[in-house]
Amino acid sequence: MTASFADGLPKAELHVHLEGTLEPGDLIRFARRNAIPIPWRDEHELRAAYSFTGLENFLAVYFEGCKVLRRREDFHELTTAYLGRAAAQGVRRAEMFFGPQNFLDAGVPLDDQLGGIFDAIAEAREAWGIDGALLISAHRHRSEADALELLDLVRPWREQILGAGLGSAERGNPPSKFARYFTAARAQGYRTTCHAGEEGPAAYLREALDVCRVERIDHGFTVTDDSDLVARLADEQVPLTMCPLSNLRLGVAPDLAAYPLARLLDAGVLVTVNSDDPAYFDGYVNENYAALGLGEDRLIRLARNSFTGSFAPESDVAAALRTLGG
Ligand code: ADE
Ligand code: ZN
Protein backbone atom coordinates (compact mmCIF):
# COMPACT_ATOMS: atom_id res chain seq x y z
CA MET A 1 0.00 0.00 0.00
CA THR A 2 1.09 3.59 -0.51
CA ALA A 3 2.72 5.44 2.34
CA SER A 4 0.42 7.69 4.31
CA PHE A 5 1.28 10.67 6.53
CA ALA A 6 0.34 8.80 9.72
CA ASP A 7 2.93 6.09 8.98
CA GLY A 8 5.69 8.49 10.01
CA LEU A 9 4.08 9.63 13.26
CA PRO A 10 5.09 8.19 16.60
CA LYS A 11 1.99 6.65 18.10
CA ALA A 12 0.62 4.38 20.82
CA GLU A 13 -1.67 1.46 20.20
CA LEU A 14 -4.19 1.04 23.02
CA HIS A 15 -6.58 -1.59 21.70
CA VAL A 16 -5.10 -4.73 20.21
CA HIS A 17 -5.77 -8.34 21.25
CA LEU A 18 -2.60 -10.41 21.12
CA GLU A 19 -4.65 -13.41 19.99
CA GLY A 20 -5.96 -11.24 17.16
CA THR A 21 -2.45 -10.67 15.84
CA LEU A 22 -2.08 -14.37 14.94
CA GLU A 23 -1.39 -14.25 11.20
CA PRO A 24 -2.95 -17.05 9.08
CA GLY A 25 0.44 -18.51 8.14
CA ASP A 26 1.44 -18.75 11.81
CA LEU A 27 -1.94 -20.18 12.78
CA ILE A 28 -1.42 -23.07 10.34
CA ARG A 29 2.22 -23.47 11.39
CA PHE A 30 1.37 -23.61 15.12
CA ALA A 31 -1.50 -26.04 14.47
CA ARG A 32 0.90 -28.39 12.69
CA ARG A 33 3.70 -28.19 15.20
CA ASN A 34 1.32 -28.69 18.13
CA ALA A 35 -0.76 -31.33 16.30
CA ILE A 36 -3.98 -29.40 16.94
CA PRO A 37 -6.86 -30.26 14.60
CA ILE A 38 -8.41 -27.18 12.93
CA PRO A 39 -11.31 -26.93 10.49
CA TRP A 40 -9.14 -25.48 7.69
CA ARG A 41 -6.74 -27.48 5.53
CA ASP A 42 -4.49 -24.60 4.52
CA GLU A 43 -4.02 -20.85 4.59
CA HIS A 44 -6.27 -20.40 1.57
CA GLU A 45 -9.21 -22.11 3.29
CA LEU A 46 -8.50 -20.21 6.47
CA ARG A 47 -8.55 -16.81 4.76
CA ALA A 48 -11.85 -17.73 3.14
CA ALA A 49 -13.32 -18.02 6.66
CA TYR A 50 -12.41 -14.39 7.35
CA SER A 51 -15.60 -12.90 5.99
CA PHE A 52 -17.56 -12.12 9.09
CA THR A 53 -21.25 -11.42 9.62
CA GLY A 54 -20.85 -9.86 13.06
CA LEU A 55 -18.97 -9.96 16.35
CA GLU A 56 -20.19 -13.36 17.51
CA ASN A 57 -19.49 -14.98 14.15
CA PHE A 58 -15.99 -13.48 14.26
CA LEU A 59 -15.41 -14.65 17.83
CA ALA A 60 -16.18 -18.25 16.83
CA VAL A 61 -13.33 -18.15 14.28
CA TYR A 62 -11.06 -16.23 16.66
CA PHE A 63 -11.52 -18.74 19.50
CA GLU A 64 -10.89 -21.59 17.05
CA GLY A 65 -7.62 -19.86 16.12
CA CYS A 66 -6.71 -19.51 19.80
CA LYS A 67 -6.69 -23.30 20.13
CA VAL A 68 -3.39 -23.60 18.26
CA LEU A 69 -1.54 -21.57 20.92
CA ARG A 70 -0.32 -24.13 23.42
CA ARG A 71 3.33 -23.72 24.29
CA ARG A 72 5.35 -20.95 25.88
CA GLU A 73 7.17 -20.46 22.55
CA ASP A 74 3.84 -19.88 20.80
CA PHE A 75 2.95 -16.96 23.08
CA HIS A 76 6.50 -15.68 22.84
CA GLU A 77 6.61 -15.81 19.02
CA LEU A 78 3.13 -14.30 18.72
CA THR A 79 4.07 -11.33 20.90
CA THR A 80 7.44 -10.81 19.21
CA ALA A 81 5.83 -10.82 15.77
CA TYR A 82 3.23 -8.23 16.78
CA LEU A 83 5.68 -5.93 18.57
CA GLY A 84 8.10 -6.09 15.61
CA ARG A 85 5.37 -5.09 13.18
CA ALA A 86 4.08 -2.40 15.49
CA ALA A 87 7.55 -0.91 16.01
CA ALA A 88 8.04 -0.83 12.22
CA GLN A 89 4.80 1.15 12.00
CA GLY A 90 5.99 3.82 14.42
CA VAL A 91 4.23 2.41 17.49
CA ARG A 92 6.26 3.48 20.55
CA ARG A 93 3.90 2.04 23.14
CA ALA A 94 1.52 -0.91 22.83
CA GLU A 95 -1.05 -1.73 25.53
CA MET A 96 -2.08 -5.26 24.52
CA PHE A 97 -5.10 -7.27 25.62
CA PHE A 98 -4.71 -10.93 26.38
CA GLY A 99 -7.44 -13.31 27.59
CA PRO A 100 -6.05 -16.34 29.47
CA GLN A 101 -9.38 -18.08 30.18
CA ASN A 102 -9.61 -20.26 27.05
CA PHE A 103 -5.98 -21.30 27.35
CA LEU A 104 -6.50 -22.22 30.99
CA ASP A 105 -9.46 -24.39 29.94
CA ALA A 106 -7.13 -26.10 27.43
CA GLY A 107 -4.67 -26.84 30.22
CA VAL A 108 -1.99 -24.31 29.24
CA PRO A 109 -0.27 -23.14 32.45
CA LEU A 110 -0.48 -19.39 33.12
CA ASP A 111 3.26 -19.39 33.58
CA ASP A 112 3.71 -20.46 29.95
CA GLN A 113 1.13 -17.98 28.65
CA LEU A 114 2.33 -14.94 30.58
CA GLY A 115 5.98 -15.97 30.76
CA GLY A 116 6.21 -16.21 26.97
CA ILE A 117 4.53 -12.82 26.58
CA PHE A 118 6.63 -11.01 29.19
CA ASP A 119 9.89 -12.41 27.79
CA ALA A 120 8.91 -11.12 24.34
CA ILE A 121 7.98 -7.69 25.73
CA ALA A 122 11.39 -7.38 27.42
CA GLU A 123 13.26 -8.46 24.28
CA ALA A 124 11.26 -6.12 22.04
CA ARG A 125 12.07 -3.21 24.35
CA GLU A 126 15.77 -4.01 23.90
CA ALA A 127 15.59 -4.70 20.16
CA TRP A 128 13.23 -1.97 18.97
CA GLY A 129 12.73 0.39 21.92
CA ILE A 130 9.00 -0.33 21.95
CA ASP A 131 7.24 -0.04 25.29
CA GLY A 132 4.89 -3.03 25.58
CA ALA A 133 2.35 -3.49 28.37
CA LEU A 134 -0.29 -6.12 29.11
CA LEU A 135 -3.99 -5.71 29.90
CA ILE A 136 -5.63 -8.87 31.12
CA SER A 137 -8.99 -9.37 29.43
CA ALA A 138 -11.91 -11.30 30.93
CA HIS A 139 -14.56 -12.82 28.65
CA ARG A 140 -17.98 -11.32 29.20
CA HIS A 141 -19.84 -14.36 27.82
CA ARG A 142 -18.58 -16.14 30.94
CA SER A 143 -19.71 -15.43 34.50
CA GLU A 144 -18.47 -12.66 36.75
CA ALA A 145 -17.28 -15.39 39.13
CA ASP A 146 -14.98 -16.60 36.34
CA ALA A 147 -13.63 -13.07 35.88
CA LEU A 148 -13.00 -12.75 39.61
CA GLU A 149 -11.25 -16.12 39.59
CA LEU A 150 -9.06 -14.87 36.74
CA LEU A 151 -7.94 -11.95 38.91
CA ASP A 152 -7.00 -14.41 41.65
CA LEU A 153 -5.08 -16.62 39.22
CA VAL A 154 -2.98 -13.77 37.77
CA ARG A 155 -2.15 -12.32 41.19
CA PRO A 156 1.45 -13.65 41.12
CA TRP A 157 2.02 -11.43 38.03
CA ARG A 158 0.26 -8.40 39.51
CA GLU A 159 3.26 -6.09 39.20
CA GLN A 160 3.83 -7.00 35.56
CA ILE A 161 0.23 -6.57 34.41
CA LEU A 162 -0.84 -3.00 33.72
CA GLY A 163 -4.59 -3.29 33.62
CA ALA A 164 -7.80 -5.25 33.39
CA GLY A 165 -10.41 -5.16 30.64
CA LEU A 166 -13.50 -6.96 29.40
CA GLY A 167 -14.08 -8.35 25.90
CA SER A 168 -15.96 -11.00 23.85
CA ALA A 169 -19.69 -11.14 23.01
CA GLU A 170 -21.28 -7.86 24.04
CA ARG A 171 -25.01 -8.32 23.37
CA GLY A 172 -26.75 -9.57 26.51
CA ASN A 173 -23.57 -9.19 28.56
CA PRO A 174 -23.70 -5.61 29.84
CA PRO A 175 -20.81 -4.05 31.75
CA SER A 176 -22.91 -4.03 34.94
CA LYS A 177 -22.66 -7.83 35.00
CA PHE A 178 -18.98 -7.23 35.87
CA ALA A 179 -19.26 -4.44 38.44
CA ARG A 180 -17.51 -6.45 41.16
CA TYR A 181 -14.77 -7.58 38.77
CA PHE A 182 -13.87 -3.98 38.03
CA THR A 183 -14.12 -2.99 41.69
CA ALA A 184 -11.74 -5.81 42.60
CA ALA A 185 -9.38 -4.96 39.74
CA ARG A 186 -9.23 -1.33 40.81
CA ALA A 187 -8.65 -2.33 44.45
CA GLN A 188 -5.69 -4.44 43.32
CA GLY A 189 -4.18 -1.47 41.51
CA TYR A 190 -5.03 -2.31 37.90
CA ARG A 191 -5.89 0.36 35.37
CA THR A 192 -9.35 -0.41 33.97
CA THR A 193 -10.95 -0.36 30.55
CA CYS A 194 -14.07 -1.98 29.09
CA HIS A 195 -15.32 -2.87 25.60
CA ALA A 196 -18.64 -1.06 25.27
CA GLY A 197 -20.77 0.23 22.41
CA GLU A 198 -19.36 -2.06 19.73
CA GLU A 199 -22.63 -3.90 19.13
CA GLY A 200 -24.24 -2.90 22.41
CA PRO A 201 -26.19 0.33 22.98
CA ALA A 202 -24.87 3.67 24.24
CA ALA A 203 -26.41 2.72 27.60
CA TYR A 204 -23.57 0.18 27.93
CA LEU A 205 -21.03 3.01 27.83
CA ARG A 206 -22.92 4.71 30.63
CA GLU A 207 -22.84 1.49 32.68
CA ALA A 208 -19.12 1.10 32.04
CA LEU A 209 -18.54 4.62 33.34
CA ASP A 210 -21.10 4.87 36.12
CA VAL A 211 -21.36 1.29 37.42
CA CYS A 212 -17.93 -0.15 36.58
CA ARG A 213 -16.12 3.22 36.81
CA VAL A 214 -13.59 2.30 34.14
CA GLU A 215 -11.06 4.83 32.92
CA ARG A 216 -11.32 4.09 29.22
CA ILE A 217 -13.89 2.72 26.75
CA ASP A 218 -12.91 0.27 24.00
CA HIS A 219 -14.80 0.97 20.76
CA GLY A 220 -17.63 3.25 21.91
CA PHE A 221 -18.99 3.29 18.36
CA THR A 222 -22.66 3.63 19.41
CA VAL A 223 -22.01 6.70 21.58
CA THR A 224 -23.20 8.85 18.67
CA ASP A 225 -26.77 7.71 19.47
CA ASP A 226 -26.58 9.75 22.70
CA SER A 227 -25.52 13.38 22.20
CA ASP A 228 -25.50 14.11 25.94
CA LEU A 229 -23.03 11.28 26.41
CA VAL A 230 -20.81 12.61 23.60
CA ALA A 231 -20.71 15.95 25.42
CA ARG A 232 -19.90 14.21 28.68
CA LEU A 233 -17.05 12.17 27.17
CA ALA A 234 -15.59 15.38 25.76
CA ASP A 235 -16.02 17.16 29.07
CA GLU A 236 -14.45 14.36 31.13
CA GLN A 237 -11.86 13.48 28.47
CA VAL A 238 -12.67 9.77 28.63
CA PRO A 239 -10.54 8.04 25.99
CA LEU A 240 -12.30 5.97 23.31
CA THR A 241 -10.14 3.34 21.63
CA MET A 242 -11.85 3.09 18.25
CA CYS A 243 -11.04 0.45 15.62
CA PRO A 244 -12.23 1.46 12.13
CA LEU A 245 -11.31 -1.64 10.11
CA SER A 246 -12.66 -3.94 12.82
CA ASN A 247 -15.97 -2.04 12.87
CA LEU A 248 -16.14 -2.21 9.08
CA ARG A 249 -15.33 -5.92 8.86
CA LEU A 250 -17.79 -6.86 11.61
CA GLY A 251 -20.63 -4.82 10.13
CA VAL A 252 -20.68 -2.40 13.06
CA ALA A 253 -20.02 0.47 10.61
CA PRO A 254 -21.64 0.11 7.17
CA ASP A 255 -18.78 2.04 5.55
CA LEU A 256 -15.91 4.28 6.59
CA ALA A 257 -17.14 7.35 4.70
CA ALA A 258 -19.61 8.00 7.50
CA TYR A 259 -17.36 6.70 10.29
CA PRO A 260 -17.98 8.91 13.34
CA LEU A 261 -14.38 9.20 14.55
CA ALA A 262 -13.60 12.59 12.93
CA ARG A 263 -16.89 14.04 14.19
CA LEU A 264 -16.13 12.86 17.72
CA LEU A 265 -12.59 14.24 17.47
CA ASP A 266 -13.93 17.61 16.35
CA ALA A 267 -16.46 17.52 19.21
CA GLY A 268 -13.50 17.33 21.61
CA VAL A 269 -13.71 13.61 22.49
CA LEU A 270 -10.38 11.93 23.19
CA VAL A 271 -10.67 9.38 20.37
CA THR A 272 -7.81 7.11 19.33
CA VAL A 273 -7.16 4.81 16.35
CA ASN A 274 -6.37 1.13 16.89
CA SER A 275 -6.35 -2.22 15.13
CA ASP A 276 -8.25 -4.60 17.51
CA ASP A 277 -7.47 -7.90 15.73
CA PRO A 278 -5.18 -6.89 12.86
CA ALA A 279 -4.51 -10.37 11.46
CA TYR A 280 -8.25 -10.94 11.02
CA PHE A 281 -9.24 -7.49 9.76
CA ASP A 282 -6.51 -6.88 7.21
CA GLY A 283 -4.80 -3.99 8.81
CA TYR A 284 -2.41 -3.00 11.58
CA VAL A 285 -2.59 0.43 13.13
CA ASN A 286 -1.26 2.43 10.17
CA GLU A 287 -3.78 0.86 7.81
CA ASN A 288 -6.48 1.96 10.27
CA TYR A 289 -5.22 5.56 10.26
CA ALA A 290 -4.96 5.52 6.45
CA ALA A 291 -8.49 4.10 6.03
CA LEU A 292 -9.97 7.22 7.65
CA GLY A 293 -8.79 9.51 4.85
CA LEU A 294 -8.07 12.39 7.25
CA GLY A 295 -5.81 15.42 6.82
CA GLU A 296 -2.48 15.95 8.57
CA ASP A 297 -3.81 18.16 11.35
CA ARG A 298 -6.35 15.60 12.51
CA LEU A 299 -3.85 12.74 12.16
CA ILE A 300 -1.42 14.55 14.44
CA ARG A 301 -4.22 15.16 16.96
CA LEU A 302 -5.05 11.44 16.86
CA ALA A 303 -1.42 10.45 17.41
CA ARG A 304 -1.29 12.87 20.35
CA ASN A 305 -4.51 11.39 21.76
CA SER A 306 -2.99 7.91 21.58
CA PHE A 307 -0.40 8.94 24.17
CA THR A 308 -2.74 11.13 26.24
CA GLY A 309 -5.24 8.27 26.40
CA SER A 310 -2.62 5.69 27.33
CA PHE A 311 -1.88 4.36 30.80
CA ALA A 312 1.80 5.36 30.45
CA PRO A 313 3.50 7.33 33.24
CA GLU A 314 2.88 11.08 32.88
CA SER A 315 6.52 11.83 32.11
CA ASP A 316 6.47 9.33 29.21
CA VAL A 317 3.28 10.89 27.86
CA ALA A 318 4.79 14.38 28.10
CA ALA A 319 7.96 13.21 26.28
CA ALA A 320 5.91 11.59 23.50
CA LEU A 321 3.77 14.71 23.10
CA ARG A 322 6.92 16.82 22.71
CA THR A 323 7.95 14.65 19.74
CA LEU A 324 4.56 15.45 18.22
CA GLY A 325 5.04 19.17 18.58
CA GLY A 326 3.33 19.77 21.90
N1 ADE B 1 -11.99 -9.92 21.45
C1 ADE B 1 -11.22 -9.85 20.35
N2 ADE B 1 -11.74 -8.98 19.49
C2 ADE B 1 -12.85 -8.46 20.06
C3 ADE B 1 -13.81 -7.51 19.66
N3 ADE B 1 -13.75 -6.87 18.49
N4 ADE B 1 -14.83 -7.25 20.51
C4 ADE B 1 -14.92 -7.89 21.67
N5 ADE B 1 -14.04 -8.78 22.09
C5 ADE B 1 -13.01 -9.07 21.29
ZN1 ZN C 1 -11.29 -5.37 21.09
Coordinates of C-alpha atoms and ligand atoms in Angstrom, one line a residue:
M1 CA 0.0 0.0 0.0
T2 CA 1.1 3.6 -0.5
A3 CA 2.7 5.4 2.3
S4 CA 0.4 7.7 4.3
F5 CA 1.3 10.7 6.5
A6 CA 0.3 8.8 9.7
D7 CA 2.9 6.1 9.0
G8 CA 5.7 8.5 10.0
L9 CA 4.1 9.6 13.3
P10 CA 5.1 8.2 16.6
K11 CA 2.0 6.6 18.1
A12 CA 0.6 4.4 20.8
E13 CA -1.7 1.5 20.2
L14 CA -4.2 1.0 23.0
H15 CA -6.6 -1.6 21.7
V16 CA -5.1 -4.7 20.2
H17 CA -5.8 -8.3 21.3
L18 CA -2.6 -10.4 21.1
E19 CA -4.6 -13.4 20.0
G20 CA -6.0 -11.2 17.2
T21 CA -2.4 -10.7 15.8
L22 CA -2.1 -14.4 14.9
E23 CA -1.4 -14.3 11.2
P24 CA -3.0 -17.0 9.1
G25 CA 0.4 -18.5 8.1
D26 CA 1.4 -18.7 11.8
L27 CA -1.9 -20.2 12.8
I28 CA -1.4 -23.1 10.3
R29 CA 2.2 -23.5 11.4
F30 CA 1.4 -23.6 15.1
A31 CA -1.5 -26.0 14.5
R32 CA 0.9 -28.4 12.7
R33 CA 3.7 -28.2 15.2
N34 CA 1.3 -28.7 18.1
A35 CA -0.8 -31.3 16.3
I36 CA -4.0 -29.4 16.9
P37 CA -6.9 -30.3 14.6
I38 CA -8.4 -27.2 12.9
P39 CA -11.3 -26.9 10.5
W40 CA -9.1 -25.5 7.7
R41 CA -6.7 -27.5 5.5
D42 CA -4.5 -24.6 4.5
E43 CA -4.0 -20.8 4.6
H44 CA -6.3 -20.4 1.6
E45 CA -9.2 -22.1 3.3
L46 CA -8.5 -20.2 6.5
R47 CA -8.5 -16.8 4.8
A48 CA -11.9 -17.7 3.1
A49 CA -13.3 -18.0 6.7
Y50 CA -12.4 -14.4 7.4
S51 CA -15.6 -12.9 6.0
F52 CA -17.6 -12.1 9.1
T53 CA -21.3 -11.4 9.6
G54 CA -20.8 -9.9 13.1
L55 CA -19.0 -10.0 16.4
E56 CA -20.2 -13.4 17.5
N57 CA -19.5 -15.0 14.2
F58 CA -16.0 -13.5 14.3
L59 CA -15.4 -14.7 17.8
A60 CA -16.2 -18.3 16.8
V61 CA -13.3 -18.2 14.3
Y62 CA -11.1 -16.2 16.7
F63 CA -11.5 -18.7 19.5
E64 CA -10.9 -21.6 17.0
G65 CA -7.6 -19.9 16.1
C66 CA -6.7 -19.5 19.8
K67 CA -6.7 -23.3 20.1
V68 CA -3.4 -23.6 18.3
L69 CA -1.5 -21.6 20.9
R70 CA -0.3 -24.1 23.4
R71 CA 3.3 -23.7 24.3
R72 CA 5.3 -21.0 25.9
E73 CA 7.2 -20.5 22.5
D74 CA 3.8 -19.9 20.8
F75 CA 3.0 -17.0 23.1
H76 CA 6.5 -15.7 22.8
E77 CA 6.6 -15.8 19.0
L78 CA 3.1 -14.3 18.7
T79 CA 4.1 -11.3 20.9
T80 CA 7.4 -10.8 19.2
A81 CA 5.8 -10.8 15.8
Y82 CA 3.2 -8.2 16.8
L83 CA 5.7 -5.9 18.6
G84 CA 8.1 -6.1 15.6
R85 CA 5.4 -5.1 13.2
A86 CA 4.1 -2.4 15.5
A87 CA 7.6 -0.9 16.0
A88 CA 8.0 -0.8 12.2
Q89 CA 4.8 1.1 12.0
G90 CA 6.0 3.8 14.4
V91 CA 4.2 2.4 17.5
R92 CA 6.3 3.5 20.5
R93 CA 3.9 2.0 23.1
A94 CA 1.5 -0.9 22.8
E95 CA -1.0 -1.7 25.5
M96 CA -2.1 -5.3 24.5
F97 CA -5.1 -7.3 25.6
F98 CA -4.7 -10.9 26.4
G99 CA -7.4 -13.3 27.6
P100 CA -6.1 -16.3 29.5
Q101 CA -9.4 -18.1 30.2
N102 CA -9.6 -20.3 27.0
F103 CA -6.0 -21.3 27.3
L104 CA -6.5 -22.2 31.0
D105 CA -9.5 -24.4 29.9
A106 CA -7.1 -26.1 27.4
G107 CA -4.7 -26.8 30.2
V108 CA -2.0 -24.3 29.2
P109 CA -0.3 -23.1 32.4
L110 CA -0.5 -19.4 33.1
D111 CA 3.3 -19.4 33.6
D112 CA 3.7 -20.5 30.0
Q113 CA 1.1 -18.0 28.7
L114 CA 2.3 -14.9 30.6
G115 CA 6.0 -16.0 30.8
G116 CA 6.2 -16.2 27.0
I117 CA 4.5 -12.8 26.6
F118 CA 6.6 -11.0 29.2
D119 CA 9.9 -12.4 27.8
A120 CA 8.9 -11.1 24.3
I121 CA 8.0 -7.7 25.7
A122 CA 11.4 -7.4 27.4
E123 CA 13.3 -8.5 24.3
A124 CA 11.3 -6.1 22.0
R125 CA 12.1 -3.2 24.4
E126 CA 15.8 -4.0 23.9
A127 CA 15.6 -4.7 20.2
W128 CA 13.2 -2.0 19.0
G129 CA 12.7 0.4 21.9
I130 CA 9.0 -0.3 21.9
D131 CA 7.2 0.0 25.3
G132 CA 4.9 -3.0 25.6
A133 CA 2.3 -3.5 28.4
L134 CA -0.3 -6.1 29.1
L135 CA -4.0 -5.7 29.9
I136 CA -5.6 -8.9 31.1
S137 CA -9.0 -9.4 29.4
A138 CA -11.9 -11.3 30.9
H139 CA -14.6 -12.8 28.6
R140 CA -18.0 -11.3 29.2
H141 CA -19.8 -14.4 27.8
R142 CA -18.6 -16.1 30.9
S143 CA -19.7 -15.4 34.5
E144 CA -18.5 -12.7 36.7
A145 CA -17.3 -15.4 39.1
D146 CA -15.0 -16.6 36.3
A147 CA -13.6 -13.1 35.9
L148 CA -13.0 -12.8 39.6
E149 CA -11.3 -16.1 39.6
L150 CA -9.1 -14.9 36.7
L151 CA -7.9 -11.9 38.9
D152 CA -7.0 -14.4 41.7
L153 CA -5.1 -16.6 39.2
V154 CA -3.0 -13.8 37.8
R155 CA -2.2 -12.3 41.2
P156 CA 1.5 -13.7 41.1
W157 CA 2.0 -11.4 38.0
R158 CA 0.3 -8.4 39.5
E159 CA 3.3 -6.1 39.2
Q160 CA 3.8 -7.0 35.6
I161 CA 0.2 -6.6 34.4
L162 CA -0.8 -3.0 33.7
G163 CA -4.6 -3.3 33.6
A164 CA -7.8 -5.2 33.4
G165 CA -10.4 -5.2 30.6
L166 CA -13.5 -7.0 29.4
G167 CA -14.1 -8.3 25.9
S168 CA -16.0 -11.0 23.9
A169 CA -19.7 -11.1 23.0
E170 CA -21.3 -7.9 24.0
R171 CA -25.0 -8.3 23.4
G172 CA -26.7 -9.6 26.5
N173 CA -23.6 -9.2 28.6
P174 CA -23.7 -5.6 29.8
P175 CA -20.8 -4.0 31.7
S176 CA -22.9 -4.0 34.9
K177 CA -22.7 -7.8 35.0
F178 CA -19.0 -7.2 35.9
A179 CA -19.3 -4.4 38.4
R180 CA -17.5 -6.4 41.2
Y181 CA -14.8 -7.6 38.8
F182 CA -13.9 -4.0 38.0
T183 CA -14.1 -3.0 41.7
A184 CA -11.7 -5.8 42.6
A185 CA -9.4 -5.0 39.7
R186 CA -9.2 -1.3 40.8
A187 CA -8.6 -2.3 44.4
Q188 CA -5.7 -4.4 43.3
G189 CA -4.2 -1.5 41.5
Y190 CA -5.0 -2.3 37.9
R191 CA -5.9 0.4 35.4
T192 CA -9.4 -0.4 34.0
T193 CA -11.0 -0.4 30.5
C194 CA -14.1 -2.0 29.1
H195 CA -15.3 -2.9 25.6
A196 CA -18.6 -1.1 25.3
G197 CA -20.8 0.2 22.4
E198 CA -19.4 -2.1 19.7
E199 CA -22.6 -3.9 19.1
G200 CA -24.2 -2.9 22.4
P201 CA -26.2 0.3 23.0
A202 CA -24.9 3.7 24.2
A203 CA -26.4 2.7 27.6
Y204 CA -23.6 0.2 27.9
L205 CA -21.0 3.0 27.8
R206 CA -22.9 4.7 30.6
E207 CA -22.8 1.5 32.7
A208 CA -19.1 1.1 32.0
L209 CA -18.5 4.6 33.3
D210 CA -21.1 4.9 36.1
V211 CA -21.4 1.3 37.4
C212 CA -17.9 -0.2 36.6
R213 CA -16.1 3.2 36.8
V214 CA -13.6 2.3 34.1
E215 CA -11.1 4.8 32.9
R216 CA -11.3 4.1 29.2
I217 CA -13.9 2.7 26.8
D218 CA -12.9 0.3 24.0
H219 CA -14.8 1.0 20.8
G220 CA -17.6 3.3 21.9
F221 CA -19.0 3.3 18.4
T222 CA -22.7 3.6 19.4
V223 CA -22.0 6.7 21.6
T224 CA -23.2 8.9 18.7
D225 CA -26.8 7.7 19.5
D226 CA -26.6 9.7 22.7
S227 CA -25.5 13.4 22.2
D228 CA -25.5 14.1 25.9
L229 CA -23.0 11.3 26.4
V230 CA -20.8 12.6 23.6
A231 CA -20.7 15.9 25.4
R232 CA -19.9 14.2 28.7
L233 CA -17.0 12.2 27.2
A234 CA -15.6 15.4 25.8
D235 CA -16.0 17.2 29.1
E236 CA -14.5 14.4 31.1
Q237 CA -11.9 13.5 28.5
V238 CA -12.7 9.8 28.6
P239 CA -10.5 8.0 26.0
L240 CA -12.3 6.0 23.3
T241 CA -10.1 3.3 21.6
M242 CA -11.9 3.1 18.2
C243 CA -11.0 0.4 15.6
P244 CA -12.2 1.5 12.1
L245 CA -11.3 -1.6 10.1
S246 CA -12.7 -3.9 12.8
N247 CA -16.0 -2.0 12.9
L248 CA -16.1 -2.2 9.1
R249 CA -15.3 -5.9 8.9
L250 CA -17.8 -6.9 11.6
G251 CA -20.6 -4.8 10.1
V252 CA -20.7 -2.4 13.1
A253 CA -20.0 0.5 10.6
P254 CA -21.6 0.1 7.2
D255 CA -18.8 2.0 5.5
L256 CA -15.9 4.3 6.6
A257 CA -17.1 7.4 4.7
A258 CA -19.6 8.0 7.5
Y259 CA -17.4 6.7 10.3
P260 CA -18.0 8.9 13.3
L261 CA -14.4 9.2 14.5
A262 CA -13.6 12.6 12.9
R263 CA -16.9 14.0 14.2
L264 CA -16.1 12.9 17.7
L265 CA -12.6 14.2 17.5
D266 CA -13.9 17.6 16.4
A267 CA -16.5 17.5 19.2
G268 CA -13.5 17.3 21.6
V269 CA -13.7 13.6 22.5
L270 CA -10.4 11.9 23.2
V271 CA -10.7 9.4 20.4
T272 CA -7.8 7.1 19.3
V273 CA -7.2 4.8 16.4
N274 CA -6.4 1.1 16.9
S275 CA -6.3 -2.2 15.1
D276 CA -8.3 -4.6 17.5
D277 CA -7.5 -7.9 15.7
P278 CA -5.2 -6.9 12.9
A279 CA -4.5 -10.4 11.5
Y280 CA -8.2 -10.9 11.0
F281 CA -9.2 -7.5 9.8
D282 CA -6.5 -6.9 7.2
G283 CA -4.8 -4.0 8.8
Y284 CA -2.4 -3.0 11.6
V285 CA -2.6 0.4 13.1
N286 CA -1.3 2.4 10.2
E287 CA -3.8 0.9 7.8
N288 CA -6.5 2.0 10.3
Y289 CA -5.2 5.6 10.3
A290 CA -5.0 5.5 6.4
A291 CA -8.5 4.1 6.0
L292 CA -10.0 7.2 7.6
G293 CA -8.8 9.5 4.8
L294 CA -8.1 12.4 7.2
G295 CA -5.8 15.4 6.8
E296 CA -2.5 15.9 8.6
D297 CA -3.8 18.2 11.3
R298 CA -6.4 15.6 12.5
L299 CA -3.9 12.7 12.2
I300 CA -1.4 14.6 14.4
R301 CA -4.2 15.2 17.0
L302 CA -5.0 11.4 16.9
A303 CA -1.4 10.5 17.4
R304 CA -1.3 12.9 20.4
N305 CA -4.5 11.4 21.8
S306 CA -3.0 7.9 21.6
F307 CA -0.4 8.9 24.2
T308 CA -2.7 11.1 26.2
G309 CA -5.2 8.3 26.4
S310 CA -2.6 5.7 27.3
F311 CA -1.9 4.4 30.8
A312 CA 1.8 5.4 30.5
P313 CA 3.5 7.3 33.2
E314 CA 2.9 11.1 32.9
S315 CA 6.5 11.8 32.1
D316 CA 6.5 9.3 29.2
V317 CA 3.3 10.9 27.9
A318 CA 4.8 14.4 28.1
A319 CA 8.0 13.2 26.3
A320 CA 5.9 11.6 23.5
L321 CA 3.8 14.7 23.1
R322 CA 6.9 16.8 22.7
T323 CA 8.0 14.6 19.7
L324 CA 4.6 15.5 18.2
G325 CA 5.0 19.2 18.6
G326 CA 3.3 19.8 21.9
Ligands
ADE1 N1 -12.0 -9.9 21.4 C1 -11.2 -9.8 20.4 N2 -11.7 -9.0 19.5 C2 -12.8 -8.5 20.1 C3 -13.8 -7.5 19.7 N3 -13.8 -6.9 18.5 N4 -14.8 -7.3 20.5 C4 -14.9 -7.9 21.7 N5 -14.0 -8.8 22.1 C5 -13.0 -9.1 21.3
ZN2 ZN -11.3 -5.4 21.1

